[in-house]
mmCIF file with all atom_site columns, C-alpha atoms in Angstrom:
data_model
loop_
_atom_site.group_PDB
_atom_site.id
_atom_site.type_symbol
_atom_site.label_atom_id
_atom_site.label_alt_id
_atom_site.label_comp_id
_atom_site.label_asym_id
_atom_site.label_entity_id
_atom_site.label_seq_id
_atom_site.pdbx_PDB_ins_code
_atom_site.Cartn_x
_atom_site.Cartn_y
_atom_site.Cartn_z
_atom_site.occupancy
_atom_site.B_iso_or_equiv
_atom_site.pdbx_formal_charge
_atom_site.auth_seq_id
_atom_site.auth_comp_id
_atom_site.auth_asym_id
_atom_site.auth_atom_id
_atom_site.pdbx_PDB_model_num
ATOM 1   C CA . ARG O 1 1   ? 55.945 67.402 -26.878 1.00 0.00 ? 1   ARG O CA 1
ATOM 2   C CA . ALA O 1 2   ? 59.238 65.521 -27.059 1.00 0.00 ? 2   ALA O CA 1
ATOM 3   C CA . GLY O 1 3   ? 57.432 62.288 -26.289 1.00 0.00 ? 3   GLY O CA 1
ATOM 4   C CA . GLY O 1 4   ? 54.820 63.011 -28.951 1.00 0.00 ? 4   GLY O CA 1
ATOM 5   C CA . ARG O 1 5   ? 57.448 63.618 -31.625 1.00 0.00 ? 5   ARG O CA 1
ATOM 6   C CA . ARG O 1 6   ? 59.269 60.430 -30.696 1.00 0.00 ? 6   ARG O CA 1
ATOM 7   C CA . PHE O 1 7   ? 55.986 58.513 -30.754 1.00 0.00 ? 7   PHE O CA 1
ATOM 8   C CA . ARG O 1 8   ? 55.173 59.779 -34.245 1.00 0.00 ? 8   ARG O CA 1
ATOM 9   C CA . GLY O 1 9   ? 58.679 58.922 -35.420 1.00 0.00 ? 9   GLY O CA 1
ATOM 10  C CA . ALA O 1 10  ? 58.578 55.400 -33.999 1.00 0.00 ? 10  ALA O CA 1
ATOM 11  C CA . GLY O 1 11  ? 55.068 54.906 -35.370 1.00 0.00 ? 11  GLY O CA 1
ATOM 12  C CA . ALA O 1 12  ? 56.061 56.065 -38.841 1.00 0.00 ? 12  ALA O CA 1
ATOM 13  C CA . LYS O 1 13  ? 59.033 53.703 -38.730 1.00 0.00 ? 13  LYS O CA 1
ATOM 14  C CA . ALA O 1 14  ? 56.729 50.804 -37.894 1.00 0.00 ? 14  ALA O CA 1
ATOM 15  C CA . GLY O 1 15  ? 54.063 51.758 -40.466 1.00 0.00 ? 15  GLY O CA 1
ATOM 16  C CA . MET O 1 16  ? 51.478 53.507 -38.290 1.00 0.00 ? 16  MET O CA 1
ATOM 17  C CA . CYS O 1 17  ? 48.831 55.610 -40.032 1.00 0.00 ? 17  CYS O CA 1
ATOM 18  C CA . PRO O 1 18  ? 49.343 58.185 -41.539 1.00 0.00 ? 18  PRO O CA 1
ATOM 19  C CA . GLY O 1 19  ? 52.999 57.239 -42.079 1.00 0.00 ? 19  GLY O CA 1
ATOM 20  C CA . HIS O 1 20  ? 52.054 54.033 -43.896 1.00 0.00 ? 20  HIS O CA 1
ATOM 21  C CA . THR O 1 21  ? 51.298 55.341 -47.376 1.00 0.00 ? 21  THR O CA 1
ATOM 22  C CA . TRP O 1 22  ? 54.773 54.636 -48.793 1.00 0.00 ? 22  TRP O CA 1
ATOM 23  C CA . ILE O 1 23  ? 54.646 50.921 -47.988 1.00 0.00 ? 23  ILE O CA 1
ATOM 24  C CA . PRO O 1 24  ? 52.336 49.509 -50.730 1.00 0.00 ? 24  PRO O CA 1
ATOM 25  C CA . PRO O 1 25  ? 54.012 51.412 -53.611 1.00 0.00 ? 25  PRO O CA 1
ATOM 26  C CA . ALA O 1 26  ? 57.429 50.351 -52.326 1.00 0.00 ? 26  ALA O CA 1
ATOM 27  C CA . ALA O 1 27  ? 56.332 46.712 -52.183 1.00 0.00 ? 27  ALA O CA 1
ATOM 28  C CA . GLU O 1 28  ? 55.269 46.840 -55.820 1.00 0.00 ? 28  GLU O CA 1
ATOM 29  C CA . VAL O 1 29  ? 58.595 48.116 -57.166 1.00 0.00 ? 29  VAL O CA 1
ATOM 30  C CA . MET O 1 30  ? 61.097 46.585 -54.734 1.00 0.00 ? 30  MET O CA 1
ATOM 31  C CA . PRO O 1 31  ? 62.346 43.004 -55.191 1.00 0.00 ? 31  PRO O CA 1
ATOM 32  C CA . ALA O 1 32  ? 60.373 40.719 -52.885 1.00 0.00 ? 32  ALA O CA 1
ATOM 33  C CA . THR O 1 33  ? 63.552 39.537 -51.147 1.00 0.00 ? 33  THR O CA 1
ATOM 34  C CA . GLY O 1 34  ? 64.542 43.105 -50.298 1.00 0.00 ? 34  GLY O CA 1
ATOM 35  C CA . PHE O 1 35  ? 61.091 44.002 -49.058 1.00 0.00 ? 35  PHE O CA 1
ATOM 36  C CA . ALA O 1 36  ? 60.963 40.859 -46.920 1.00 0.00 ? 36  ALA O CA 1
ATOM 37  C CA . ALA O 1 37  ? 64.160 41.904 -45.151 1.00 0.00 ? 37  ALA O CA 1
ATOM 38  C CA . LEU O 1 38  ? 63.497 45.642 -44.747 1.00 0.00 ? 38  LEU O CA 1
ATOM 39  C CA . PRO O 1 39  ? 59.970 47.135 -44.546 1.00 0.00 ? 39  PRO O CA 1
ATOM 40  C CA . ALA O 1 40  ? 58.236 43.826 -43.852 1.00 0.00 ? 40  ALA O CA 1
ATOM 41  C CA . SER O 1 41  ? 60.411 42.863 -40.893 1.00 0.00 ? 41  SER O CA 1
ATOM 42  C CA . LEU O 1 42  ? 63.350 45.082 -39.916 1.00 0.00 ? 42  LEU O CA 1
ATOM 43  C CA . GLU O 1 43  ? 61.421 48.380 -40.102 1.00 0.00 ? 43  GLU O CA 1
ATOM 44  C CA . LYS O 1 44  ? 58.641 46.929 -37.929 1.00 0.00 ? 44  LYS O CA 1
ATOM 45  C CA . ILE O 1 45  ? 61.098 45.588 -35.376 1.00 0.00 ? 45  ILE O CA 1
ATOM 46  C CA . LEU O 1 46  ? 62.983 48.877 -35.149 1.00 0.00 ? 46  LEU O CA 1
ATOM 47  C CA . GLY O 1 47  ? 59.835 50.994 -34.885 1.00 0.00 ? 47  GLY O CA 1
ATOM 48  C CA . ILE O 1 48  ? 58.040 48.832 -32.336 1.00 0.00 ? 48  ILE O CA 1
ATOM 49  C CA . SER O 1 49  ? 61.214 48.275 -30.311 1.00 0.00 ? 49  SER O CA 1
ATOM 50  C CA . PHE O 1 50  ? 61.726 52.016 -30.071 1.00 0.00 ? 50  PHE O CA 1
ATOM 51  C CA . LEU O 1 51  ? 58.075 52.466 -29.133 1.00 0.00 ? 51  LEU O CA 1
ATOM 52  C CA . TYR O 1 52  ? 58.542 49.874 -26.386 1.00 0.00 ? 52  TYR O CA 1
ATOM 53  C CA . THR O 1 53  ? 61.527 51.829 -25.072 1.00 0.00 ? 53  THR O CA 1
ATOM 54  C CA . LEU O 1 54  ? 59.499 55.044 -25.125 1.00 0.00 ? 54  LEU O CA 1
ATOM 55  C CA . THR O 1 55  ? 56.512 53.628 -23.268 1.00 0.00 ? 55  THR O CA 1
ATOM 56  C CA . SER O 1 56  ? 58.309 51.430 -20.755 1.00 0.00 ? 56  SER O CA 1
ATOM 57  C CA . LYS O 1 57  ? 61.637 53.133 -20.002 1.00 0.00 ? 57  LYS O CA 1
ATOM 58  C CA . MET O 1 58  ? 61.671 56.775 -21.140 1.00 0.00 ? 58  MET O CA 1
ATOM 59  C CA . PHE O 1 59  ? 58.184 58.078 -20.343 1.00 0.00 ? 59  PHE O CA 1
ATOM 60  C CA . VAL O 1 60  ? 55.310 57.273 -18.012 1.00 0.00 ? 60  VAL O CA 1
ATOM 61  C CA . LEU O 1 61  ? 52.043 57.299 -19.940 1.00 0.00 ? 61  LEU O CA 1
ATOM 62  C CA . ASP O 1 62  ? 49.178 59.311 -18.509 1.00 0.00 ? 62  ASP O CA 1
ATOM 63  C CA . GLY O 1 63  ? 45.540 58.978 -19.509 1.00 0.00 ? 63  GLY O CA 1
ATOM 64  C CA . ARG O 1 64  ? 45.823 61.502 -22.347 1.00 0.00 ? 64  ARG O CA 1
ATOM 65  C CA . ALA O 1 65  ? 48.866 59.790 -23.855 1.00 0.00 ? 65  ALA O CA 1
ATOM 66  C CA . ARG O 1 66  ? 47.152 56.405 -23.695 1.00 0.00 ? 66  ARG O CA 1
ATOM 67  C CA . ALA O 1 67  ? 44.058 57.799 -25.372 1.00 0.00 ? 67  ALA O CA 1
ATOM 68  C CA . ILE O 1 68  ? 46.089 59.321 -28.221 1.00 0.00 ? 68  ILE O CA 1
ATOM 69  C CA . MET O 1 69  ? 47.980 56.070 -28.769 1.00 0.00 ? 69  MET O CA 1
ATOM 70  C CA . LEU O 1 70  ? 44.759 54.063 -28.796 1.00 0.00 ? 70  LEU O CA 1
ATOM 71  C CA . VAL O 1 71  ? 43.182 56.397 -31.359 1.00 0.00 ? 71  VAL O CA 1
ATOM 72  C CA . PHE O 1 72  ? 46.167 55.893 -33.666 1.00 0.00 ? 72  PHE O CA 1
ATOM 73  C CA . ALA O 1 73  ? 46.037 52.147 -32.957 1.00 0.00 ? 73  ALA O CA 1
ATOM 74  C CA . VAL O 1 74  ? 42.389 51.774 -33.966 1.00 0.00 ? 74  VAL O CA 1
ATOM 75  C CA . ILE O 1 75  ? 42.770 53.910 -37.093 1.00 0.00 ? 75  ILE O CA 1
ATOM 76  C CA . THR O 1 76  ? 45.838 51.944 -38.167 1.00 0.00 ? 76  THR O CA 1
ATOM 77  C CA . ALA O 1 77  ? 44.051 48.624 -37.596 1.00 0.00 ? 77  ALA O CA 1
ATOM 78  C CA . PHE O 1 78  ? 41.145 49.628 -39.881 1.00 0.00 ? 78  PHE O CA 1
ATOM 79  C CA . VAL O 1 79  ? 42.634 51.947 -42.496 1.00 0.00 ? 79  VAL O CA 1
ATOM 80  C CA . VAL O 1 80  ? 43.806 49.325 -45.016 1.00 0.00 ? 80  VAL O CA 1
ATOM 81  C CA . ILE O 1 81  ? 41.123 46.660 -44.718 1.00 0.00 ? 81  ILE O CA 1
ATOM 82  C CA . LEU O 1 82  ? 39.035 47.774 -47.707 1.00 0.00 ? 82  LEU O CA 1
ATOM 83  C CA . PRO O 1 83  ? 41.988 48.628 -49.994 1.00 0.00 ? 83  PRO O CA 1
ATOM 84  C CA . ALA O 1 84  ? 43.461 45.173 -49.357 1.00 0.00 ? 84  ALA O CA 1
ATOM 85  C CA . LEU O 1 85  ? 40.202 43.480 -50.368 1.00 0.00 ? 85  LEU O CA 1
ATOM 86  C CA . VAL O 1 86  ? 40.150 45.062 -53.834 1.00 0.00 ? 86  VAL O CA 1
ATOM 87  C CA . GLU O 1 87  ? 43.886 45.124 -54.586 1.00 0.00 ? 87  GLU O CA 1
ATOM 88  C CA . PRO O 1 88  ? 44.848 42.810 -57.524 1.00 0.00 ? 88  PRO O CA 1
ATOM 89  C CA . ASN O 1 89  ? 48.613 42.872 -56.913 1.00 0.00 ? 89  ASN O CA 1
ATOM 90  C CA . LEU O 1 90  ? 49.881 40.182 -54.512 1.00 0.00 ? 90  LEU O CA 1
ATOM 91  C CA . LYS O 1 91  ? 52.833 42.163 -53.164 1.00 0.00 ? 91  LYS O CA 1
ATOM 92  C CA . ARG O 1 92  ? 50.667 45.223 -52.539 1.00 0.00 ? 92  ARG O CA 1
ATOM 93  C CA . VAL O 1 93  ? 48.121 43.014 -50.742 1.00 0.00 ? 93  VAL O CA 1
ATOM 94  C CA . LEU O 1 94  ? 50.879 41.664 -48.502 1.00 0.00 ? 94  LEU O CA 1
ATOM 95  C CA . ALA O 1 95  ? 52.136 45.195 -47.852 1.00 0.00 ? 95  ALA O CA 1
ATOM 96  C CA . LEU O 1 96  ? 48.658 46.510 -47.038 1.00 0.00 ? 96  LEU O CA 1
ATOM 97  C CA . THR O 1 97  ? 47.976 43.660 -44.635 1.00 0.00 ? 97  THR O CA 1
ATOM 98  C CA . ALA O 1 98  ? 51.300 44.392 -42.912 1.00 0.00 ? 98  ALA O CA 1
ATOM 99  C CA . ILE O 1 99  ? 49.936 47.735 -41.702 1.00 0.00 ? 99  ILE O CA 1
ATOM 100 C CA . SER O 1 100 ? 46.934 46.639 -39.645 1.00 0.00 ? 100 SER O CA 1
ATOM 101 C CA . PRO O 1 101 ? 48.993 44.557 -37.161 1.00 0.00 ? 101 PRO O CA 1
ATOM 102 C CA . VAL O 1 102 ? 50.880 47.718 -36.197 1.00 0.00 ? 102 VAL O CA 1
ATOM 103 C CA . GLY O 1 103 ? 47.638 49.033 -34.717 1.00 0.00 ? 103 GLY O CA 1
ATOM 104 C CA . PHE O 1 104 ? 47.398 46.009 -32.436 1.00 0.00 ? 104 PHE O CA 1
ATOM 105 C CA . MET O 1 105 ? 51.025 46.404 -31.380 1.00 0.00 ? 105 MET O CA 1
ATOM 106 C CA . ILE O 1 106 ? 50.512 50.081 -30.537 1.00 0.00 ? 106 ILE O CA 1
ATOM 107 C CA . ALA O 1 107 ? 47.384 49.205 -28.549 1.00 0.00 ? 107 ALA O CA 1
ATOM 108 C CA . GLY O 1 108 ? 49.390 46.679 -26.549 1.00 0.00 ? 108 GLY O CA 1
ATOM 109 C CA . MET O 1 109 ? 52.061 49.272 -25.801 1.00 0.00 ? 109 MET O CA 1
ATOM 110 C CA . ALA O 1 110 ? 49.425 51.833 -24.790 1.00 0.00 ? 110 ALA O CA 1
ATOM 111 C CA . THR O 1 111 ? 48.139 49.585 -22.004 1.00 0.00 ? 111 THR O CA 1
ATOM 112 C CA . SER O 1 112 ? 51.490 49.628 -20.131 1.00 0.00 ? 112 SER O CA 1
ATOM 113 C CA . ALA O 1 113 ? 50.254 46.312 -18.706 1.00 0.00 ? 113 ALA O CA 1
ATOM 114 C CA . MET O 1 114 ? 52.615 43.357 -18.691 1.00 0.00 ? 114 MET O CA 1
ATOM 115 C CA . ALA O 1 115 ? 50.264 41.268 -20.823 1.00 0.00 ? 115 ALA O CA 1
ATOM 116 C CA . GLY O 1 116 ? 49.713 44.023 -23.374 1.00 0.00 ? 116 GLY O CA 1
ATOM 117 C CA . MET O 1 117 ? 53.403 44.833 -23.731 1.00 0.00 ? 117 MET O CA 1
ATOM 118 C CA . ALA O 1 118 ? 54.339 41.166 -24.006 1.00 0.00 ? 118 ALA O CA 1
ATOM 119 C CA . GLY O 1 119 ? 51.629 40.643 -26.613 1.00 0.00 ? 119 GLY O CA 1
ATOM 120 C CA . ALA O 1 120 ? 52.873 43.596 -28.661 1.00 0.00 ? 120 ALA O CA 1
ATOM 121 C CA . LEU O 1 121 ? 56.465 42.312 -28.660 1.00 0.00 ? 121 LEU O CA 1
ATOM 122 C CA . MET O 1 122 ? 55.334 38.773 -29.441 1.00 0.00 ? 122 MET O CA 1
ATOM 123 C CA . TYR O 1 123 ? 53.194 40.044 -32.311 1.00 0.00 ? 123 TYR O CA 1
ATOM 124 C CA . MET O 1 124 ? 56.158 42.067 -33.602 1.00 0.00 ? 124 MET O CA 1
ATOM 125 C CA . LEU O 1 125 ? 58.343 38.957 -33.847 1.00 0.00 ? 125 LEU O CA 1
ATOM 126 C CA . THR O 1 126 ? 55.548 36.746 -35.167 1.00 0.00 ? 126 THR O CA 1
ATOM 127 C CA . HIS O 1 127 ? 54.597 39.284 -37.794 1.00 0.00 ? 127 HIS O CA 1
ATOM 128 C CA . ALA O 1 128 ? 58.191 39.731 -38.963 1.00 0.00 ? 128 ALA O CA 1
ATOM 129 C CA . THR O 1 129 ? 58.502 35.963 -39.372 1.00 0.00 ? 129 THR O CA 1
ATOM 130 C CA . TYR O 1 130 ? 55.326 35.209 -41.272 1.00 0.00 ? 130 TYR O CA 1
ATOM 131 C CA . LYS O 1 131 ? 55.301 38.366 -43.408 1.00 0.00 ? 131 LYS O CA 1
ATOM 132 C CA . SER O 1 132 ? 58.898 37.860 -44.516 1.00 0.00 ? 132 SER O CA 1
ATOM 133 C CA . SER O 1 133 ? 58.050 34.258 -45.403 1.00 0.00 ? 133 SER O CA 1
ATOM 134 C CA . MET O 1 134 ? 55.056 35.384 -47.452 1.00 0.00 ? 134 MET O CA 1
ATOM 135 C CA . PHE O 1 135 ? 57.101 37.958 -49.360 1.00 0.00 ? 135 PHE O CA 1
ATOM 136 C CA . LEU O 1 136 ? 59.829 35.430 -50.118 1.00 0.00 ? 136 LEU O CA 1
ATOM 137 C CA . ALA O 1 137 ? 57.191 33.003 -51.369 1.00 0.00 ? 137 ALA O CA 1
ATOM 138 C CA . ALA O 1 138 ? 55.556 35.775 -53.404 1.00 0.00 ? 138 ALA O CA 1
ATOM 139 C CA . GLY O 1 139 ? 58.889 36.539 -55.043 1.00 0.00 ? 139 GLY O CA 1
ATOM 140 C CA . THR O 1 140 ? 59.295 32.917 -56.104 1.00 0.00 ? 140 THR O CA 1
ATOM 141 C CA . LEU O 1 141 ? 55.728 32.769 -57.418 1.00 0.00 ? 141 LEU O CA 1
ATOM 142 C CA . GLU O 1 142 ? 56.253 35.991 -59.350 1.00 0.00 ? 142 GLU O CA 1
ATOM 143 C CA . LYS O 1 143 ? 59.443 34.625 -60.905 1.00 0.00 ? 143 LYS O CA 1
ATOM 144 C CA . HIS O 1 144 ? 57.704 31.469 -62.129 1.00 0.00 ? 144 HIS O CA 1
ATOM 145 C CA . ALA O 1 145 ? 54.536 33.196 -63.335 1.00 0.00 ? 145 ALA O CA 1
ATOM 146 C CA . GLY O 1 146 ? 56.221 36.280 -64.752 1.00 0.00 ? 146 GLY O CA 1
ATOM 147 C CA . SER O 1 147 ? 53.629 38.413 -62.968 1.00 0.00 ? 147 SER O CA 1
ATOM 148 C CA . ASP O 1 148 ? 52.588 39.445 -59.467 1.00 0.00 ? 148 ASP O CA 1
ATOM 149 C CA . ARG O 1 149 ? 48.892 39.787 -60.348 1.00 0.00 ? 149 ARG O CA 1
ATOM 150 C CA . LEU O 1 150 ? 46.671 37.469 -58.343 1.00 0.00 ? 150 LEU O CA 1
ATOM 151 C CA . HIS O 1 151 ? 44.812 36.118 -61.371 1.00 0.00 ? 151 HIS O CA 1
ATOM 152 C CA . ASP O 1 152 ? 48.114 35.129 -63.008 1.00 0.00 ? 152 ASP O CA 1
ATOM 153 C CA . LEU O 1 153 ? 49.238 33.161 -59.947 1.00 0.00 ? 153 LEU O CA 1
ATOM 154 C CA . ARG O 1 154 ? 46.293 30.758 -59.796 1.00 0.00 ? 154 ARG O CA 1
ATOM 155 C CA . GLY O 1 155 ? 47.282 27.097 -59.760 1.00 0.00 ? 155 GLY O CA 1
ATOM 156 C CA . LEU O 1 156 ? 50.941 27.657 -58.899 1.00 0.00 ? 156 LEU O CA 1
ATOM 157 C CA . GLY O 1 157 ? 50.395 26.258 -55.417 1.00 0.00 ? 157 GLY O CA 1
ATOM 158 C CA . ARG O 1 158 ? 49.589 22.864 -56.938 1.00 0.00 ? 158 ARG O CA 1
ATOM 159 C CA . ALA O 1 159 ? 52.593 23.061 -59.245 1.00 0.00 ? 159 ALA O CA 1
ATOM 160 C CA . MET O 1 160 ? 54.882 24.002 -56.326 1.00 0.00 ? 160 MET O CA 1
ATOM 161 C CA . PRO O 1 161 ? 53.385 22.146 -53.330 1.00 0.00 ? 161 PRO O CA 1
ATOM 162 C CA . VAL O 1 162 ? 56.197 22.788 -50.825 1.00 0.00 ? 162 VAL O CA 1
ATOM 163 C CA . LEU O 1 163 ? 56.105 26.506 -51.485 1.00 0.00 ? 163 LEU O CA 1
ATOM 164 C CA . GLY O 1 164 ? 52.300 26.447 -51.518 1.00 0.00 ? 164 GLY O CA 1
ATOM 165 C CA . TRP O 1 165 ? 52.029 24.772 -48.120 1.00 0.00 ? 165 TRP O CA 1
ATOM 166 C CA . GLY O 1 166 ? 54.659 27.095 -46.684 1.00 0.00 ? 166 GLY O CA 1
ATOM 167 C CA . PHE O 1 167 ? 52.611 30.061 -47.856 1.00 0.00 ? 167 PHE O CA 1
ATOM 168 C CA . VAL O 1 168 ? 49.472 28.535 -46.335 1.00 0.00 ? 168 VAL O CA 1
ATOM 169 C CA . LEU O 1 169 ? 51.183 28.105 -42.949 1.00 0.00 ? 169 LEU O CA 1
ATOM 170 C CA . ALA O 1 170 ? 52.349 31.720 -43.026 1.00 0.00 ? 170 ALA O CA 1
ATOM 171 C CA . PHE O 1 171 ? 48.834 32.787 -44.034 1.00 0.00 ? 171 PHE O CA 1
ATOM 172 C CA . LEU O 1 172 ? 47.341 30.957 -41.045 1.00 0.00 ? 172 LEU O CA 1
ATOM 173 C CA . ALA O 1 173 ? 49.729 32.849 -38.766 1.00 0.00 ? 173 ALA O CA 1
ATOM 174 C CA . ALA O 1 174 ? 48.757 36.094 -40.512 1.00 0.00 ? 174 ALA O CA 1
ATOM 175 C CA . THR O 1 175 ? 45.061 35.476 -39.814 1.00 0.00 ? 175 THR O CA 1
ATOM 176 C CA . SER O 1 176 ? 45.910 34.859 -36.129 1.00 0.00 ? 176 SER O CA 1
ATOM 177 C CA . LEU O 1 177 ? 44.021 31.589 -35.988 1.00 0.00 ? 177 LEU O CA 1
ATOM 178 C CA . PRO O 1 178 ? 44.783 29.352 -32.980 1.00 0.00 ? 178 PRO O CA 1
ATOM 179 C CA . PRO O 1 179 ? 47.298 28.024 -32.080 1.00 0.00 ? 179 PRO O CA 1
ATOM 180 C CA . THR O 1 180 ? 49.538 30.413 -34.026 1.00 0.00 ? 180 THR O CA 1
ATOM 181 C CA . GLY O 1 181 ? 51.713 33.083 -32.462 1.00 0.00 ? 181 GLY O CA 1
ATOM 182 C CA . GLY O 1 182 ? 49.464 35.791 -33.861 1.00 0.00 ? 182 GLY O CA 1
ATOM 183 C CA . PHE O 1 183 ? 46.505 34.391 -31.952 1.00 0.00 ? 183 PHE O CA 1
ATOM 184 C CA . MET O 1 184 ? 48.435 34.200 -28.676 1.00 0.00 ? 184 MET O CA 1
ATOM 185 C CA . ALA O 1 185 ? 49.838 37.711 -29.142 1.00 0.00 ? 185 ALA O CA 1
ATOM 186 C CA . LYS O 1 186 ? 46.399 39.228 -29.731 1.00 0.00 ? 186 LYS O CA 1
ATOM 187 C CA . GLU O 1 187 ? 45.037 37.392 -26.709 1.00 0.00 ? 187 GLU O CA 1
ATOM 188 C CA . LEU O 1 188 ? 47.705 39.051 -24.563 1.00 0.00 ? 188 LEU O CA 1
ATOM 189 C CA . ILE O 1 189 ? 46.993 42.463 -26.084 1.00 0.00 ? 189 ILE O CA 1
ATOM 190 C CA . PHE O 1 190 ? 43.266 42.048 -25.415 1.00 0.00 ? 190 PHE O CA 1
ATOM 191 C CA . GLU O 1 191 ? 44.058 41.008 -21.851 1.00 0.00 ? 191 GLU O CA 1
ATOM 192 C CA . GLY O 1 192 ? 46.076 44.196 -21.423 1.00 0.00 ? 192 GLY O CA 1
ATOM 193 C CA . LEU O 1 193 ? 43.150 46.271 -22.708 1.00 0.00 ? 193 LEU O CA 1
ATOM 194 C CA . LEU O 1 194 ? 40.816 44.548 -20.272 1.00 0.00 ? 194 LEU O CA 1
ATOM 195 C CA . HIS O 1 195 ? 43.254 45.358 -17.475 1.00 0.00 ? 195 HIS O CA 1
ATOM 196 C CA . HIS O 1 196 ? 42.710 49.058 -18.171 1.00 0.00 ? 196 HIS O CA 1
ATOM 197 C CA . HIS O 1 197 ? 38.975 48.636 -18.824 1.00 0.00 ? 197 HIS O CA 1
ATOM 198 C CA . ASN O 1 198 ? 39.265 49.766 -22.445 1.00 0.00 ? 198 ASN O CA 1
ATOM 199 C CA . GLY O 1 199 ? 36.166 47.892 -23.538 1.00 0.00 ? 199 GLY O CA 1
ATOM 200 C CA . VAL O 1 200 ? 35.377 50.109 -26.531 1.00 0.00 ? 200 VAL O CA 1
ATOM 201 C CA . VAL O 1 201 ? 38.882 49.819 -27.961 1.00 0.00 ? 201 VAL O CA 1
ATOM 202 C CA . LEU O 1 202 ? 38.871 46.086 -27.284 1.00 0.00 ? 202 LEU O CA 1
ATOM 203 C CA . ALA O 1 203 ? 35.583 45.665 -29.171 1.00 0.00 ? 203 ALA O CA 1
ATOM 204 C CA . LEU O 1 204 ? 36.872 47.691 -32.131 1.00 0.00 ? 204 LEU O CA 1
ATOM 205 C CA . LEU O 1 205 ? 40.087 45.686 -32.330 1.00 0.00 ? 205 LEU O CA 1
ATOM 206 C CA . VAL O 1 206 ? 38.165 42.422 -32.158 1.00 0.00 ? 206 VAL O CA 1
ATOM 207 C CA . VAL O 1 207 ? 36.133 43.612 -35.150 1.00 0.00 ? 207 VAL O CA 1
ATOM 208 C CA . ALA O 1 208 ? 39.356 44.597 -36.945 1.00 0.00 ? 208 ALA O CA 1
ATOM 209 C CA . ALA O 1 209 ? 40.848 41.171 -36.180 1.00 0.00 ? 209 ALA O CA 1
ATOM 210 C CA . VAL O 1 210 ? 37.812 39.429 -37.691 1.00 0.00 ? 210 VAL O CA 1
ATOM 211 C CA . LEU O 1 211 ? 37.827 41.645 -40.802 1.00 0.00 ? 211 LEU O CA 1
ATOM 212 C CA . ASN O 1 212 ? 41.523 41.016 -41.304 1.00 0.00 ? 212 ASN O CA 1
ATOM 213 C CA . ILE O 1 213 ? 40.886 37.302 -41.690 1.00 0.00 ? 213 ILE O CA 1
#
């Protein structure tokens, strides 16, 4: 019970479903610079770091605990895919797409395998870097356009090429295309799942990874 409560607390801190619902509204009203430093990066690092401590140092995961963590991982990886596709606000899109990676990180922790744990920690750091960069870029775009609606931001990348290319590089990391850190982190997480013969979860997360592109 104590481990379950700590898991839910760490997961909520990181943005795990169902503790993720506050993130998109907060992204819309908070200054982009503040959101880049807190929910987009620091909150993830604190939550996932605590989850790492729970699963590697404080408790030994049994089969039931792994199964529960993997259920939360899969749900978190899928829950925001459709809302992100139809969302017209750039900062809310960035906030929504910050939730799905938490599912992959939790899956990596649930394996207790060296590869899975390393992949989760690597993804945590990679995600904090690229998501913060995207929010900082979004704040600059919003300032110049006077709006954070996607249709009002069209063409600004050509007017601000350095910022535009920086956003593109962060976007490539967010889609986990090779050879970015996101790609390498997911490869390690998938390796950890294979180590424990979690083929169904692996297949679902592969689908989630493709849909998140």
